[in-house]
PDB file of C-alpha atoms and ligand atoms in Angstrom:
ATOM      1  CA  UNK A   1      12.102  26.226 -17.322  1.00 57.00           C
ATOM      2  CA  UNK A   2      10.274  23.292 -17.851  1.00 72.00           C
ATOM      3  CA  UNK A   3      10.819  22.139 -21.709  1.00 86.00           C
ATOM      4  CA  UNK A   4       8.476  18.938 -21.714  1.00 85.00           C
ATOM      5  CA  UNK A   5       5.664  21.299 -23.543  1.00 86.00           C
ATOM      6  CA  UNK A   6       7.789  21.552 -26.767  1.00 91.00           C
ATOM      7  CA  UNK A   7       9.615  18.307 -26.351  1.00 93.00           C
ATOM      8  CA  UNK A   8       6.063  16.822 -26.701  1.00 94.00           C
ATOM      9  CA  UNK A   9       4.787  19.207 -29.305  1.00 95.00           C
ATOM     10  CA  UNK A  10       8.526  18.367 -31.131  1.00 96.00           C
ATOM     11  CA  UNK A  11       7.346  14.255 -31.082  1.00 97.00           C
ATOM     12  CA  UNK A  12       3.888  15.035 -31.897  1.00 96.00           C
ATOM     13  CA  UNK A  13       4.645  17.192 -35.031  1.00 96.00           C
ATOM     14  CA  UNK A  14       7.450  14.477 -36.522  1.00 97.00           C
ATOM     15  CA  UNK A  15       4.700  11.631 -36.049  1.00 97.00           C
ATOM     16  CA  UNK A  16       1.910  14.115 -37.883  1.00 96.00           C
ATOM     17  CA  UNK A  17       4.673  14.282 -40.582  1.00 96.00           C
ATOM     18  CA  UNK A  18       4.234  10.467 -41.036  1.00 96.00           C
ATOM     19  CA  UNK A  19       0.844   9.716 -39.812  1.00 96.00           C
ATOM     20  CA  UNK A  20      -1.825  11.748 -39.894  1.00 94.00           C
ATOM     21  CA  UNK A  21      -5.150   9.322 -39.151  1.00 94.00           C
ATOM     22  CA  UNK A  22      -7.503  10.313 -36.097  1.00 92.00           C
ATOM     23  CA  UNK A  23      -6.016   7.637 -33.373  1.00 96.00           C
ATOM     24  CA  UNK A  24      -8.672   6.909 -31.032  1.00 96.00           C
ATOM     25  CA  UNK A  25      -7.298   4.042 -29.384  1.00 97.00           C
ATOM     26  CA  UNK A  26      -3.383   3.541 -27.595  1.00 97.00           C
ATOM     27  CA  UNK A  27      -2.356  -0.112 -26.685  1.00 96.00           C
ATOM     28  CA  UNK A  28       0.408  -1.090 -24.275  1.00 94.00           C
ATOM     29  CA  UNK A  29       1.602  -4.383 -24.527  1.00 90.00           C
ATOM     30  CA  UNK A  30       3.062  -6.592 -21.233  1.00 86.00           C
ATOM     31  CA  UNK A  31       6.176  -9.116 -21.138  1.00 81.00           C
ATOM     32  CA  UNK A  32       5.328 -11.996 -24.136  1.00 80.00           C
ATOM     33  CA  UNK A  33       2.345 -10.303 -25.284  1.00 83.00           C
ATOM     34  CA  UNK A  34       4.041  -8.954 -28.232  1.00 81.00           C
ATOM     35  CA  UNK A  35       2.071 -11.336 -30.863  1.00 85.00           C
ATOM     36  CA  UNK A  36      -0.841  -8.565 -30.443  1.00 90.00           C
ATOM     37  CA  UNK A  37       0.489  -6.725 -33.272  1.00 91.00           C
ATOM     38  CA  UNK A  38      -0.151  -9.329 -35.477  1.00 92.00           C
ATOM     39  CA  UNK A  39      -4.039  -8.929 -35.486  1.00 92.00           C
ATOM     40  CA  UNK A  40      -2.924  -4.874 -36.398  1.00 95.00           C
ATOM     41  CA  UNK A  41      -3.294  -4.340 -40.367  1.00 96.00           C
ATOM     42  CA  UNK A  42      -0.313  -1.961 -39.989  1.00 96.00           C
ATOM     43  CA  UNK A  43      -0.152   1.524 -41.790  1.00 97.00           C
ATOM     44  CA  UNK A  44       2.966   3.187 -40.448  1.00 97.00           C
ATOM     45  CA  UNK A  45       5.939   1.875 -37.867  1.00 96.00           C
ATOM     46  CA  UNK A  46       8.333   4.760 -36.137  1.00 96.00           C
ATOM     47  CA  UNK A  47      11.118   3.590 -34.495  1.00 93.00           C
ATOM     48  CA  UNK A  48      11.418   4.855 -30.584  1.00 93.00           C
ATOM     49  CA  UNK A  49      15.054   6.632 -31.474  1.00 91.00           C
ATOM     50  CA  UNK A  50      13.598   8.690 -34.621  1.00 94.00           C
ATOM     51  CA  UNK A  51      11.104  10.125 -32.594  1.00 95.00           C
ATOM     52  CA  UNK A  52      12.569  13.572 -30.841  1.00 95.00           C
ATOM     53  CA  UNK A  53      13.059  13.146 -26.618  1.00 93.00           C
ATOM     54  CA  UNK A  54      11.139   9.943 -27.225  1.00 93.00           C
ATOM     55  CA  UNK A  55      12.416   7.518 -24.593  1.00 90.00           C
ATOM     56  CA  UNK A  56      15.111   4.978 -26.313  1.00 82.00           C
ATOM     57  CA  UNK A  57      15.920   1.810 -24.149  1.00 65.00           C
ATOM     58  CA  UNK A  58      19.366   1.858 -23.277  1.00 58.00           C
ATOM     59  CA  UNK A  59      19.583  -1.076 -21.253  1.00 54.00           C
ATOM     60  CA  UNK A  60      17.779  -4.209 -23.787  1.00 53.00           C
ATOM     61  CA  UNK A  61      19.839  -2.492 -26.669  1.00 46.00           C
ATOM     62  CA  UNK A  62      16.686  -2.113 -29.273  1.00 53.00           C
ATOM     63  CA  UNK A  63      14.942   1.048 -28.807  1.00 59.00           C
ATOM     64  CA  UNK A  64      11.112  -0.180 -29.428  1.00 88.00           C
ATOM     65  CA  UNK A  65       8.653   1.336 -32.103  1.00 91.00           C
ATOM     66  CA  UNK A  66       5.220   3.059 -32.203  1.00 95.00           C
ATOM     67  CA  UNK A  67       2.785   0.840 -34.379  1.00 96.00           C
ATOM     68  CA  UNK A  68      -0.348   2.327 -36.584  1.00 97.00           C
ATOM     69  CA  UNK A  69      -2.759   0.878 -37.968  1.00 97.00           C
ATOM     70  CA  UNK A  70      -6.227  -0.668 -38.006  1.00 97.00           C
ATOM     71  CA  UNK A  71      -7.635  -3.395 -35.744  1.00 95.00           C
ATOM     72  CA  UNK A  72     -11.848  -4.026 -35.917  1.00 92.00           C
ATOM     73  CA  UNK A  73     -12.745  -1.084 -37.900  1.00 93.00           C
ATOM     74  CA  UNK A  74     -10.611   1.218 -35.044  1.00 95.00           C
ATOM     75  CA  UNK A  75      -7.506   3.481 -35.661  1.00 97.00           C
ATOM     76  CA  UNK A  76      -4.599   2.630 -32.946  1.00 97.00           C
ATOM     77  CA  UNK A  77      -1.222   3.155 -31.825  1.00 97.00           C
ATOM     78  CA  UNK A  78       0.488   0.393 -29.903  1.00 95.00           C
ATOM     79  CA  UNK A  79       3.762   0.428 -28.016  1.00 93.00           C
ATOM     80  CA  UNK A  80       5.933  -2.442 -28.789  1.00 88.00           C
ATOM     81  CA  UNK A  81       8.321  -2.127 -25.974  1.00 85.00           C
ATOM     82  CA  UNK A  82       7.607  -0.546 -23.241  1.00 87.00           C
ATOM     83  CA  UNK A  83       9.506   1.551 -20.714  1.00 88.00           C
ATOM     84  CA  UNK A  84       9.769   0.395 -17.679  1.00 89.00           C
ATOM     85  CA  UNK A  85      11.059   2.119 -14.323  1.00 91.00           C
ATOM     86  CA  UNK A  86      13.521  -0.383 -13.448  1.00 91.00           C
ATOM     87  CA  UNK A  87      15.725   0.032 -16.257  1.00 88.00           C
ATOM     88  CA  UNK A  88      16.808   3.500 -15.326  1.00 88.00           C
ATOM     89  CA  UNK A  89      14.144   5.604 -16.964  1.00 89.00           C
ATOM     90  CA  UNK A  90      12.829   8.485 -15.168  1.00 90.00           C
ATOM     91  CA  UNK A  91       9.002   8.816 -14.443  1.00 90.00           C
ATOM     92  CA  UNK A  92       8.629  11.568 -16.043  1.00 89.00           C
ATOM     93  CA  UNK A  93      10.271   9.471 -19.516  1.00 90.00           C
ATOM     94  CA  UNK A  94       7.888   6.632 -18.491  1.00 90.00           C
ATOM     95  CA  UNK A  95       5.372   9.139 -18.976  1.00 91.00           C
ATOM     96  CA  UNK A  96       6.424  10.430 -22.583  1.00 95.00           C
ATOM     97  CA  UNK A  97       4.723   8.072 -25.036  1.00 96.00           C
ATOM     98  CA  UNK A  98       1.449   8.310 -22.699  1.00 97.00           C
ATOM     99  CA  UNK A  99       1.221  11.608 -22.699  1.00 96.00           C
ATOM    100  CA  UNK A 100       2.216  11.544 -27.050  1.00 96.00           C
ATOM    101  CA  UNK A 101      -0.844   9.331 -27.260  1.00 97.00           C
ATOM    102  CA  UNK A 102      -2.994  11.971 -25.969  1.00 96.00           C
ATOM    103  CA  UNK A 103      -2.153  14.921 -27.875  1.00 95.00           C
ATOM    104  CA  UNK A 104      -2.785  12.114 -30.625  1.00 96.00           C
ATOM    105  CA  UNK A 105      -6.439  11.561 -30.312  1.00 95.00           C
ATOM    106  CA  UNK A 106      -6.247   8.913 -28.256  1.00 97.00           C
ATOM    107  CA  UNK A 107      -9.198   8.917 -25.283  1.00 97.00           C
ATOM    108  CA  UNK A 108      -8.965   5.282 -24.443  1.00 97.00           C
ATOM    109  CA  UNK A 109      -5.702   3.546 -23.235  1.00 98.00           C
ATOM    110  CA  UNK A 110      -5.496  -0.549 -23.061  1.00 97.00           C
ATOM    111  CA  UNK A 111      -2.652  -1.399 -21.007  1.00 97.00           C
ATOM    112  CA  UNK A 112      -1.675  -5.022 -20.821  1.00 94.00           C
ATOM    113  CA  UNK A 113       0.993  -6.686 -17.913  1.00 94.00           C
ATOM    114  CA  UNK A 114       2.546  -9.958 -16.574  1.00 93.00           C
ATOM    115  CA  UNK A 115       1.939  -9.796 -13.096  1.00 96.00           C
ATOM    116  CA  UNK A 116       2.502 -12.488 -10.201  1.00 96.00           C
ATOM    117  CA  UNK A 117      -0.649 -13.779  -8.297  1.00 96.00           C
ATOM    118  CA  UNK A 118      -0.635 -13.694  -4.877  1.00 96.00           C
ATOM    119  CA  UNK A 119      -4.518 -14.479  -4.567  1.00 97.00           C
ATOM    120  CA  UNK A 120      -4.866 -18.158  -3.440  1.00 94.00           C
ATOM    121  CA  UNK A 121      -7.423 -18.810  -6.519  1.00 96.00           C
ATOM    122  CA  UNK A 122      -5.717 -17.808  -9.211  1.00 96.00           C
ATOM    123  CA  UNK A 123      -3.756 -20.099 -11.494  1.00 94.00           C
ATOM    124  CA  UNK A 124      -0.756 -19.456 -14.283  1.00 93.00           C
ATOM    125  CA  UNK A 125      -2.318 -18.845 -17.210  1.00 94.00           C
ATOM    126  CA  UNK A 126      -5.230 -16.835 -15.498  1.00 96.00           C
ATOM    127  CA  UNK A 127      -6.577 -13.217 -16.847  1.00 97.00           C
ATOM    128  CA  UNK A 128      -7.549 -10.787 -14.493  1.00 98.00           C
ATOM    129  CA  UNK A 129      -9.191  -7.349 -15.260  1.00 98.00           C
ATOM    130  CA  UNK A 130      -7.771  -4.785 -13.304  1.00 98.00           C
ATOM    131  CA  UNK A 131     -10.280  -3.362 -11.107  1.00 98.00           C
ATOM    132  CA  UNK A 132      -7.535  -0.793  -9.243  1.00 98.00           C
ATOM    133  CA  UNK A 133      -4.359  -0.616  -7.939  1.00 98.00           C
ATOM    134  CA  UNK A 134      -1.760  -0.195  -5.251  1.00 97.00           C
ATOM    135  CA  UNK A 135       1.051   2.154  -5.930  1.00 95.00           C
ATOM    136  CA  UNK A 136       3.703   0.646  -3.583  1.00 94.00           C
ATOM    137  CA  UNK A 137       7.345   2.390  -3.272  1.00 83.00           C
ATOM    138  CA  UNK A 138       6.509   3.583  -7.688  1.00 87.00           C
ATOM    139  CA  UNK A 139       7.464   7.015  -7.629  1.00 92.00           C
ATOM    140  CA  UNK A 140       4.327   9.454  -8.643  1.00 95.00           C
ATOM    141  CA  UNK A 141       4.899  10.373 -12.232  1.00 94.00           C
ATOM    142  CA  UNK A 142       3.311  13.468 -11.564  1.00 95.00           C
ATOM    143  CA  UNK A 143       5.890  14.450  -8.722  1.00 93.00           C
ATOM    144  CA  UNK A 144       7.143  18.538 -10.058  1.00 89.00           C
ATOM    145  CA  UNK A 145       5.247  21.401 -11.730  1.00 89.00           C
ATOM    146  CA  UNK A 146       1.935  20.595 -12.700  1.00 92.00           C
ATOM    147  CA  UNK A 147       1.789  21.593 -16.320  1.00 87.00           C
ATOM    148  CA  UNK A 148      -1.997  22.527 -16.630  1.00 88.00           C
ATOM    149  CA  UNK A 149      -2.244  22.418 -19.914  1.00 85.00           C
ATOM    150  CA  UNK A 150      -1.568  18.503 -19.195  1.00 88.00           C
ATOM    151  CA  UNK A 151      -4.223  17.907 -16.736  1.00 92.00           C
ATOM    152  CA  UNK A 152      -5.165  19.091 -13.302  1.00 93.00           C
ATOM    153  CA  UNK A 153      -2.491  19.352  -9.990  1.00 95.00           C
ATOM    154  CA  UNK A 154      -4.598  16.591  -7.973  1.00 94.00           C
ATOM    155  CA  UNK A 155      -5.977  14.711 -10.009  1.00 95.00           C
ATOM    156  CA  UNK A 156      -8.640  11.969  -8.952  1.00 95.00           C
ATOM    157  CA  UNK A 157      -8.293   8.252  -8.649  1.00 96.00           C
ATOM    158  CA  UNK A 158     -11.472   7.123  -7.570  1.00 96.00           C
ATOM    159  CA  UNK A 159     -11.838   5.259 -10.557  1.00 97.00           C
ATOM    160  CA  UNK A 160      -8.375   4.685 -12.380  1.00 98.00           C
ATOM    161  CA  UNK A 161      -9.806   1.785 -14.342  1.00 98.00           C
ATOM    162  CA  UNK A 162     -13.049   2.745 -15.900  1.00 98.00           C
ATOM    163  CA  UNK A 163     -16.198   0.976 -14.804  1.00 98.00           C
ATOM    164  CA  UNK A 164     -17.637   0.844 -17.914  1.00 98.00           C
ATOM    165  CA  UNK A 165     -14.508  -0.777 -19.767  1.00 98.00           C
ATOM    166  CA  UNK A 166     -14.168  -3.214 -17.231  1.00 98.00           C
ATOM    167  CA  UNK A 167     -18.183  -4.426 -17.462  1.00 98.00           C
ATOM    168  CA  UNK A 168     -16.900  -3.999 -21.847  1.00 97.00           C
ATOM    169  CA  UNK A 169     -13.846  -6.439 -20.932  1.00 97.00           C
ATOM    170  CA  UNK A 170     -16.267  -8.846 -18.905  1.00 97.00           C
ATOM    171  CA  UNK A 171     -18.844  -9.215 -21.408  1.00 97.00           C
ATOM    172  CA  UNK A 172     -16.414  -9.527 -24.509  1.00 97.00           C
ATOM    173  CA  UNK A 173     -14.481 -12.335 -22.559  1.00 97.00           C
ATOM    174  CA  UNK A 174     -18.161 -14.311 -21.510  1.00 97.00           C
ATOM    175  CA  UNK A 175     -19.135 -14.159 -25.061  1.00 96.00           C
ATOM    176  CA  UNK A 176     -16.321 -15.538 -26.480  1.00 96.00           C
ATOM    177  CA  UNK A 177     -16.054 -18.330 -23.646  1.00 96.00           C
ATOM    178  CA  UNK A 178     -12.497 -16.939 -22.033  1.00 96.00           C
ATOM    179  CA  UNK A 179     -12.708 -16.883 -18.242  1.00 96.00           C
ATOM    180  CA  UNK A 180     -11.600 -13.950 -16.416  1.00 97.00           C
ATOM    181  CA  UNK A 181     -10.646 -13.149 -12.925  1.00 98.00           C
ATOM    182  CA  UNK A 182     -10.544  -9.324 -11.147  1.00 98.00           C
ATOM    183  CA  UNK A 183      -8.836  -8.183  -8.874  1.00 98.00           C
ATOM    184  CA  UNK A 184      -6.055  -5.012  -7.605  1.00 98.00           C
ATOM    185  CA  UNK A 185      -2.892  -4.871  -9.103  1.00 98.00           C
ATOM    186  CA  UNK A 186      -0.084  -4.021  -6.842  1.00 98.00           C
ATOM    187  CA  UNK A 187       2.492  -1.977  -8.721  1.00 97.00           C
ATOM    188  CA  UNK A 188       6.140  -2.427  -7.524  1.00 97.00           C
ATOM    189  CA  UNK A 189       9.755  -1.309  -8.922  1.00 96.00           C
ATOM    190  CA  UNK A 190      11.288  -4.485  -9.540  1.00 93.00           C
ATOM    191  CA  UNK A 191      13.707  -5.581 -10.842  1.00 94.00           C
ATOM    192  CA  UNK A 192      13.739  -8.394  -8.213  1.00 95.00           C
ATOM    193  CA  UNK A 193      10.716 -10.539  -7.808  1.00 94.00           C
ATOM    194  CA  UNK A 194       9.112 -10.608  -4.318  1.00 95.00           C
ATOM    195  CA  UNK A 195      11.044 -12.444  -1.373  1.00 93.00           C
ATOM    196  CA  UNK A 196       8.157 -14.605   0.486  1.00 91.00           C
ATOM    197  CA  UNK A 197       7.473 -12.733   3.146  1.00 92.00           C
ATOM    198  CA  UNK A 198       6.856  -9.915   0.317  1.00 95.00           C
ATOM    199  CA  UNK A 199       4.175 -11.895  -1.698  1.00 95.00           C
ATOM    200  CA  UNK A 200       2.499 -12.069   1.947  1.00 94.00           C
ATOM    201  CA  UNK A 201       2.041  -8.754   2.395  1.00 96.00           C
ATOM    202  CA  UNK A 202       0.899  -7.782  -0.419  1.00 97.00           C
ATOM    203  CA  UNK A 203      -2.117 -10.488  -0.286  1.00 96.00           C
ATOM    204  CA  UNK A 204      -2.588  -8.964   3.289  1.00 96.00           C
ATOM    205  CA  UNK A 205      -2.500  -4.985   1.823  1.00 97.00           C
ATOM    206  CA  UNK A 206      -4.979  -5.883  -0.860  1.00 97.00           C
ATOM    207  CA  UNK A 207      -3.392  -7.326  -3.773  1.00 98.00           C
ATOM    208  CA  UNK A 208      -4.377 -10.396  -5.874  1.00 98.00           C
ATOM    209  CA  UNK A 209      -1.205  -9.717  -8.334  1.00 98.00           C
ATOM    210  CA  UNK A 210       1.920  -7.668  -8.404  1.00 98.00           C
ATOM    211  CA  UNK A 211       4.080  -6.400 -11.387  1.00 97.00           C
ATOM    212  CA  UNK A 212       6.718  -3.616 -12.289  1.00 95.00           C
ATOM    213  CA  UNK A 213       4.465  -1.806 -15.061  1.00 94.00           C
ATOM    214  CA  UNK A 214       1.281  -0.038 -15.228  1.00 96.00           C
ATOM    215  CA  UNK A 215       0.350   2.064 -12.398  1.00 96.00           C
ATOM    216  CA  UNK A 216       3.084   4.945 -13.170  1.00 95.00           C
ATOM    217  CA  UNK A 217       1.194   4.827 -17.117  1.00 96.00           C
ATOM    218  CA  UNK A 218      -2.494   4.596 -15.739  1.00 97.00           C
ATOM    219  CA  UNK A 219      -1.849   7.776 -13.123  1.00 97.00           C
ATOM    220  CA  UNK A 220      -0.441   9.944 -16.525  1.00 97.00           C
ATOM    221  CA  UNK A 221      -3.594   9.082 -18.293  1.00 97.00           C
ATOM    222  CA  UNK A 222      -5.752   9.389 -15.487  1.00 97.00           C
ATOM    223  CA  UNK A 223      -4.200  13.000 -15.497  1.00 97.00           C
ATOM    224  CA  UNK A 224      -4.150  13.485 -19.109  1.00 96.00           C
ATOM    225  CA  UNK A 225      -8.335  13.293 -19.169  1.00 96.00           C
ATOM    226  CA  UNK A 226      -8.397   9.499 -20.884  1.00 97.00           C
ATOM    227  CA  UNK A 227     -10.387   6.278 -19.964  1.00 98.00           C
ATOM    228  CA  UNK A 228      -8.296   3.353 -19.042  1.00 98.00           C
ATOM    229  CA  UNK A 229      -8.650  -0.525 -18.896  1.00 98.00           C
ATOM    230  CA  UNK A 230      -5.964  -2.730 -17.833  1.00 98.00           C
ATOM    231  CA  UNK A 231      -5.090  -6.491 -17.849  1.00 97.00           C
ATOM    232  CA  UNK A 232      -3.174  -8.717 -16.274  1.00 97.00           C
ATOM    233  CA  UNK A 233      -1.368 -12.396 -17.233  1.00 95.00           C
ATOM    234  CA  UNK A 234      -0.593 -14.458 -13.964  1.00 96.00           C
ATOM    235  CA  UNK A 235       2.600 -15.870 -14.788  1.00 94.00           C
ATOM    236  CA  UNK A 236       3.331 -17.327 -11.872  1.00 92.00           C
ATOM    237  CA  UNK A 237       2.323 -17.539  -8.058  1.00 91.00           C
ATOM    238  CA  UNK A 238       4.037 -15.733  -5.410  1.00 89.00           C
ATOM    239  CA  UNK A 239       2.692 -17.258  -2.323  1.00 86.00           C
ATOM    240  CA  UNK A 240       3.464 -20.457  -2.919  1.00 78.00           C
ATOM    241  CA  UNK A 241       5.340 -21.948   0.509  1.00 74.00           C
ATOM    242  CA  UNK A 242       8.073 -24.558  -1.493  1.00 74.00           C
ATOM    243  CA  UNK A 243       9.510 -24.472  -5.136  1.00 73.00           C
ATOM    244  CA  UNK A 244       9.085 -20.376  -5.115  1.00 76.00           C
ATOM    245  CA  UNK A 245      11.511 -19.466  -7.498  1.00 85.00           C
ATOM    246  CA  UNK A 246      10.928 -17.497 -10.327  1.00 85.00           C
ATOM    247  CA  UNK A 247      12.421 -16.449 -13.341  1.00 86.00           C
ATOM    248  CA  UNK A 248      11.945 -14.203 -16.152  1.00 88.00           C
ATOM    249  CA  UNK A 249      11.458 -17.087 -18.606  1.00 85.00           C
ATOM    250  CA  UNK A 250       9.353 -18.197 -16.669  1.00 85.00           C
ATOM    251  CA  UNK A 251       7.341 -14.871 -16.752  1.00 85.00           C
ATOM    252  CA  UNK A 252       7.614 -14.855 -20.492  1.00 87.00           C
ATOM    253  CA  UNK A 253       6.592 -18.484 -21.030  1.00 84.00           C
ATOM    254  CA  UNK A 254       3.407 -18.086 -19.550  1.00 85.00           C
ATOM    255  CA  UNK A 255       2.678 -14.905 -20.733  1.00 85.00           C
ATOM    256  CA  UNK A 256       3.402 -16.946 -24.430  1.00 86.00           C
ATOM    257  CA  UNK A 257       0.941 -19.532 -23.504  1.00 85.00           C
ATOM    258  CA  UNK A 258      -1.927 -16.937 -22.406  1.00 90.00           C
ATOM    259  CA  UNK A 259      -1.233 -14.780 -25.500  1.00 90.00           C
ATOM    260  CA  UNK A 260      -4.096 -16.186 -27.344  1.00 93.00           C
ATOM    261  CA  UNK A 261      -6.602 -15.446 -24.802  1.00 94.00           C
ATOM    262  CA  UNK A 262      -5.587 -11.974 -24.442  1.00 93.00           C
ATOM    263  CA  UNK A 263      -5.282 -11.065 -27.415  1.00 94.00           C
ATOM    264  CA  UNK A 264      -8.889 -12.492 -28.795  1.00 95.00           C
ATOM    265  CA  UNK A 265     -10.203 -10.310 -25.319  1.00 96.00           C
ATOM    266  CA  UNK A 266      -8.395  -6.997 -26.547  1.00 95.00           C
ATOM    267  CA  UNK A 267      -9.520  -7.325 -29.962  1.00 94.00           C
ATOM    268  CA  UNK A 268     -13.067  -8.211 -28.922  1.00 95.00           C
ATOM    269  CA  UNK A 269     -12.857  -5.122 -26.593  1.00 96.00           C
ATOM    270  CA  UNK A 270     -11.358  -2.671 -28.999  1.00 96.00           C
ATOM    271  CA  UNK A 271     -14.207  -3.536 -31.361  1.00 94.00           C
ATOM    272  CA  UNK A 272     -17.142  -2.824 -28.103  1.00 94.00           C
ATOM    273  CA  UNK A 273     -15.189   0.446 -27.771  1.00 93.00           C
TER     274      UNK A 273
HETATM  275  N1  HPA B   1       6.361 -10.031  -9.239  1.00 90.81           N
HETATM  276  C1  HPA B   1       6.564  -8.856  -9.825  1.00 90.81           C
HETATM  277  N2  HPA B   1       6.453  -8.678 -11.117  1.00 90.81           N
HETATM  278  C2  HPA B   1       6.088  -9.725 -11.877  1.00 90.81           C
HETATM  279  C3  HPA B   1       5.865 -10.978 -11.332  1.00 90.81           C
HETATM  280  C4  HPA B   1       6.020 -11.149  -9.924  1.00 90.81           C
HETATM  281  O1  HPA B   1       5.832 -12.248  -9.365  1.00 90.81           O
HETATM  282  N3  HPA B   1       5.539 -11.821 -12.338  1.00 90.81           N
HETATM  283  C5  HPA B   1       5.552 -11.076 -13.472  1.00 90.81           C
HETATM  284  N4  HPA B   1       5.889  -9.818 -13.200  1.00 90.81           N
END
């Protein structure tokens, strides 16, 4: 038998027990974007491992917490840590604190990467709004018995990023004079980054950036009934020919140095919502 039902409703009723606000908005915060919080005035923090069947990171040795509190007027939770498929964690874990959001409140999900560009305009340091994405070799979270009391068996993915977020996102970012690109995000496993010859075809399947995150949390949501908008740092670029390699400090350095402008976009945005 299928426990997930009552390992949610366990997780749900110990966060009730310790916050008990509406929460109509869930954040998810990318490699370096961390700094987020800080614009949060912060009314609870739960620690990942007090939470029952909550997912607790084995592999970076700190488990991660849930954050609520109040940014622009707007009750949220924000993950600060997030689970990721390459360190060993099942989809179906992946899809825990997405799913705990929901039975929340939470009908709007802002989920934030580092991704690598491999469209020949971008730059380091660039934004882009995620207009879709490519699921490439990411196992389908929803893979097993559909639990319809979750959301429907095939669900639809016409629109995985909502249109009327991502017209929110591009008017926030105009008015407060922060450029933004748009473009597919093409979701891989990682851990490596691409070889060469990878970057290319992934600019020739339809990316303009690729990262280890996201899609897996955007297809639970989708599922799950909620709206989703998602963003992108380019943090480096994958199709250049010499002086390709990259590193995870790399990654987190840039994703450092475009903190500002994402986080003045996602707290413009949260307050349009
Ligand atoms: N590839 C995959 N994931 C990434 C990259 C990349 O180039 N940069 C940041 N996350």
């Amino acid at each position: 038998m299928n426990r997930l039902p009552e390992s949610l409703q366990e997780a749900v009723s110990y966060i009730r027990g310790r916050y008990n606000n509406t929460i109509e908005i869930g954040v998810v915060l990318g490699s370096g974007l961390g700094n987020f919080i800080s614009e949060i005035t912060i009314e609870r923090e739960i620690e990942y491992s007090a939470i029952p069947h909550f997912p607790v990171s084995t592999v970076q040795g700190h488990s991660g917490r849930l954050i609520f509190g109040v940014l622009a007027g707007k009750r949220i939770v924000a993950m600060s840590g997030r689970i990721h498929f390459y360190e060993g964690y099942t989809p179906e874990e992946i899809s825990f604190p997405i799913r705990i959001m929901k039975l929340l409140g939470v009908h709007t999900l802002l989920l934030s990467n580092a991704a690598g560009g491999v469209n020949a305009s971008f730059k380091v340091g660039d934004l882009m709004i995620i207009k879709d994405h490519i699921s490439f070799a990411t196992v389908n979270p929803l893979i097993g018995k559909n639990l319809d009391i979750l959301g429907t068996r095939f669900p639809d993915m016409s629109e995985p990023y909502s249109k009327m977020l991502i017209e929110k996102g591009k008017t926030v970012a105009g008015r407060i004079g922060i450029p933004v690109q748009e473009g597919v995000y093409f979701g891989v496993t990682g851990p490596t980054f691409e070889t060469k010859a990878e970057y290319k075809m992934i600019r020739v399947l339809g990316g303009d950036a690729v990262g280890m995150s996201t899609v897996q949390e955007v297809i639970v949501a989708k599922h799950a009934g909620m709206q989703v908008f998602g963003m992108s740092v380019i943090t480096d670029i994958g199709i250049r020919e010499e002086d390709n390699i990259i590193t995870h400090e790399e990654v987190l350095e840039a994703a450092a140095a475009a903190e500002p402008k994402f986080t003045a976009i996602f707290k413009e945005l949260v307050k349009a919502i």
